[in-house]
Amino acid sequence: MRFKSRFDAKAGFADLWDYIREPRPYRWPFLALSLAIPLTGLAMLTKESHFRPPDAPKVTYISTFAEGRTDEEIRQSNIANQQRKEAREAELAELEARRIEAYKALGRATGLDVEAMEREAAIERAREEAEAEARRRELYPAGTAVDDSGE
């Protein structure tokens, strides 16, 4: 069976023309509406929009270091920064120790067995550290470099 014999466009247009010519009420408004809906959709879809690409950002580099520093100046700066870091860590450790002592005093004042709680906490910390060490050994087999600084 041939394609042309099955689908005859001429007969289809003739049927459409006969249907349109029949005297029906509101045929022209319905025809206009039925054409307006798809044409409006096509008009909305075929609108072209050209967006201008954004301007490249203007980067301003701020350097707190002097230009052309020598290796010795860099080394001295690193030493000073390390000393400040160690002083800050020591201060935080002292504050932590004071906080722990304050909680122990509060616990003694309220009648809690602070020493037993401290032993339990030490056992818990040791268990957590052992688990962390086991995890580290599992993830990083012997011979691989690992940063143990905790950062």
Tab-separated table of C-alpha atoms in Angstrom, residues 19-143:
chain	number	residue	atom	x	y	z
A	19	TYR	CA	-17.085	22.240	7.597
A	20	ILE	CA	-16.088	25.920	7.774
A	21	ARG	CA	-18.721	26.930	5.151
A	22	GLU	CA	-21.592	25.358	7.098
A	23	PRO	CA	-23.721	28.073	8.728
A	24	ARG	CA	-23.087	27.609	12.464
A	25	PRO	CA	-23.565	30.210	15.172
A	26	TYR	CA	-20.307	31.662	16.514
A	27	ARG	CA	-18.200	29.825	13.948
A	28	TRP	CA	-15.966	32.817	13.214
A	29	PRO	CA	-15.229	33.670	16.893
A	30	PHE	CA	-14.477	29.989	17.607
A	31	LEU	CA	-12.227	29.803	14.555
A	32	ALA	CA	-10.430	32.967	15.641
A	33	LEU	CA	-10.020	31.626	19.185
A	34	SER	CA	-8.809	28.233	17.976
A	35	LEU	CA	-6.177	29.966	15.845
A	36	ALA	CA	-5.232	32.534	18.503
A	37	ILE	CA	-4.359	30.005	21.219
A	38	PRO	CA	-1.624	28.087	19.338
A	39	LEU	CA	-0.368	31.252	17.629
A	40	THR	CA	0.014	32.942	21.040
A	41	GLY	CA	1.904	29.917	22.340
A	42	LEU	CA	4.181	29.914	19.317
A	43	ALA	CA	4.775	33.642	19.646
A	44	MET	CA	5.764	33.218	23.264
A	45	LEU	CA	8.112	30.341	22.482
A	46	THR	CA	9.801	32.009	19.530
A	47	LYS	CA	10.762	35.206	21.302
A	48	GLU	CA	14.513	35.558	21.275
A	49	SER	CA	16.340	36.889	24.242
A	50	HIS	CA	19.938	37.910	24.068
A	51	PHE	CA	21.558	38.223	27.438
A	52	ARG	CA	24.799	40.099	27.660
A	53	PRO	CA	27.436	38.076	29.452
A	54	PRO	CA	28.372	39.531	32.832
A	55	ASP	CA	31.388	41.746	33.092
A	56	ALA	CA	34.542	40.080	34.292
A	57	PRO	CA	35.106	40.800	37.982
A	58	LYS	CA	37.693	43.376	38.858
A	59	VAL	CA	40.045	41.744	41.335
A	60	THR	CA	42.047	43.843	43.745
A	61	TYR	CA	44.835	41.969	45.436
A	62	ILE	CA	45.637	43.067	48.958
A	63	SER	CA	48.955	42.000	50.325
A	64	THR	CA	49.983	42.563	53.914
A	65	PHE	CA	53.523	41.547	53.133
A	66	ALA	CA	56.145	43.896	51.790
A	67	GLU	CA	57.257	43.341	48.224
A	68	GLY	CA	60.628	41.679	47.837
A	69	ARG	CA	60.973	40.172	51.315
A	70	THR	CA	64.093	38.118	51.866
A	71	ASP	CA	64.053	34.501	52.994
A	72	GLU	CA	65.341	35.541	56.422
A	73	GLU	CA	62.495	38.052	56.856
A	74	ILE	CA	59.987	35.352	55.913
A	75	ARG	CA	61.602	32.932	58.365
A	76	GLN	CA	61.485	35.505	61.197
A	77	SER	CA	57.840	36.257	60.405
A	78	ASN	CA	57.001	32.548	60.542
A	79	ILE	CA	58.783	32.174	63.898
A	80	ALA	CA	56.879	35.149	65.364
A	81	ASN	CA	53.574	33.724	64.087
A	82	GLN	CA	54.383	30.329	65.604
A	83	GLN	CA	55.162	31.935	68.972
A	84	ARG	CA	51.831	33.815	68.903
A	85	LYS	CA	50.030	30.582	68.028
A	86	GLU	CA	51.684	28.679	70.886
A	87	ALA	CA	50.871	31.479	73.353
A	88	ARG	CA	47.241	31.447	72.217
A	89	GLU	CA	47.044	27.645	72.568
A	90	ALA	CA	48.587	27.814	76.061
A	91	GLU	CA	46.048	30.456	77.082
A	92	LEU	CA	43.190	28.313	75.774
A	93	ALA	CA	44.540	25.262	77.614
A	94	GLU	CA	44.695	27.277	80.851
A	95	LEU	CA	41.118	28.496	80.371
A	96	GLU	CA	40.002	24.898	79.742
A	97	ALA	CA	41.738	23.717	82.928
A	98	ARG	CA	40.084	26.530	84.928
A	99	ARG	CA	36.707	25.605	83.487
A	100	ILE	CA	37.188	21.954	84.432
A	101	GLU	CA	38.187	22.919	87.978
A	102	ALA	CA	35.114	25.149	88.277
A	103	TYR	CA	32.866	22.269	87.212
A	104	LYS	CA	34.603	19.945	89.678
A	105	ALA	CA	34.038	22.454	92.472
A	106	LEU	CA	30.385	22.727	91.497
A	107	GLY	CA	30.075	18.942	91.430
A	108	ARG	CA	31.668	18.610	94.894
A	109	ALA	CA	29.362	21.313	96.250
A	110	THR	CA	26.298	19.454	94.971
A	111	GLY	CA	27.452	16.119	96.368
A	112	LEU	CA	28.575	14.368	93.184
A	113	ASP	CA	31.487	11.902	93.092
A	114	VAL	CA	33.756	13.997	90.852
A	115	GLU	CA	36.690	11.590	90.919
A	116	ALA	CA	34.571	8.669	89.691
A	117	MET	CA	33.146	10.852	86.910
A	118	GLU	CA	36.683	11.915	85.967
A	119	ARG	CA	37.824	8.266	85.807
A	120	GLU	CA	34.860	7.375	83.594
A	121	ALA	CA	35.604	10.343	81.334
A	122	ALA	CA	39.272	9.304	81.080
A	123	ILE	CA	38.250	5.767	80.152
A	124	GLU	CA	35.826	7.133	77.533
A	125	ARG	CA	38.521	9.453	76.086
A	126	ALA	CA	41.002	6.559	75.909
A	127	ARG	CA	38.411	4.394	74.138
A	128	GLU	CA	37.641	7.158	71.607
A	129	GLU	CA	41.336	7.757	70.976
A	130	ALA	CA	41.884	4.015	70.432
A	131	GLU	CA	38.990	3.920	67.954
A	132	ALA	CA	40.354	6.962	66.138
A	133	GLU	CA	43.815	5.378	66.000
A	134	ALA	CA	42.345	2.116	64.659
A	135	ARG	CA	40.422	4.066	62.012
A	136	ARG	CA	43.581	5.984	61.094
A	137	ARG	CA	45.583	2.764	60.767
A	138	GLU	CA	42.833	1.244	58.639
A	139	LEU	CA	42.636	4.247	56.320
A	140	TYR	CA	46.365	4.937	56.187
A	141	PRO	CA	48.445	1.769	56.169
A	142	ALA	CA	51.990	1.804	57.517
A	143	GLY	CA	54.419	3.794	55.417
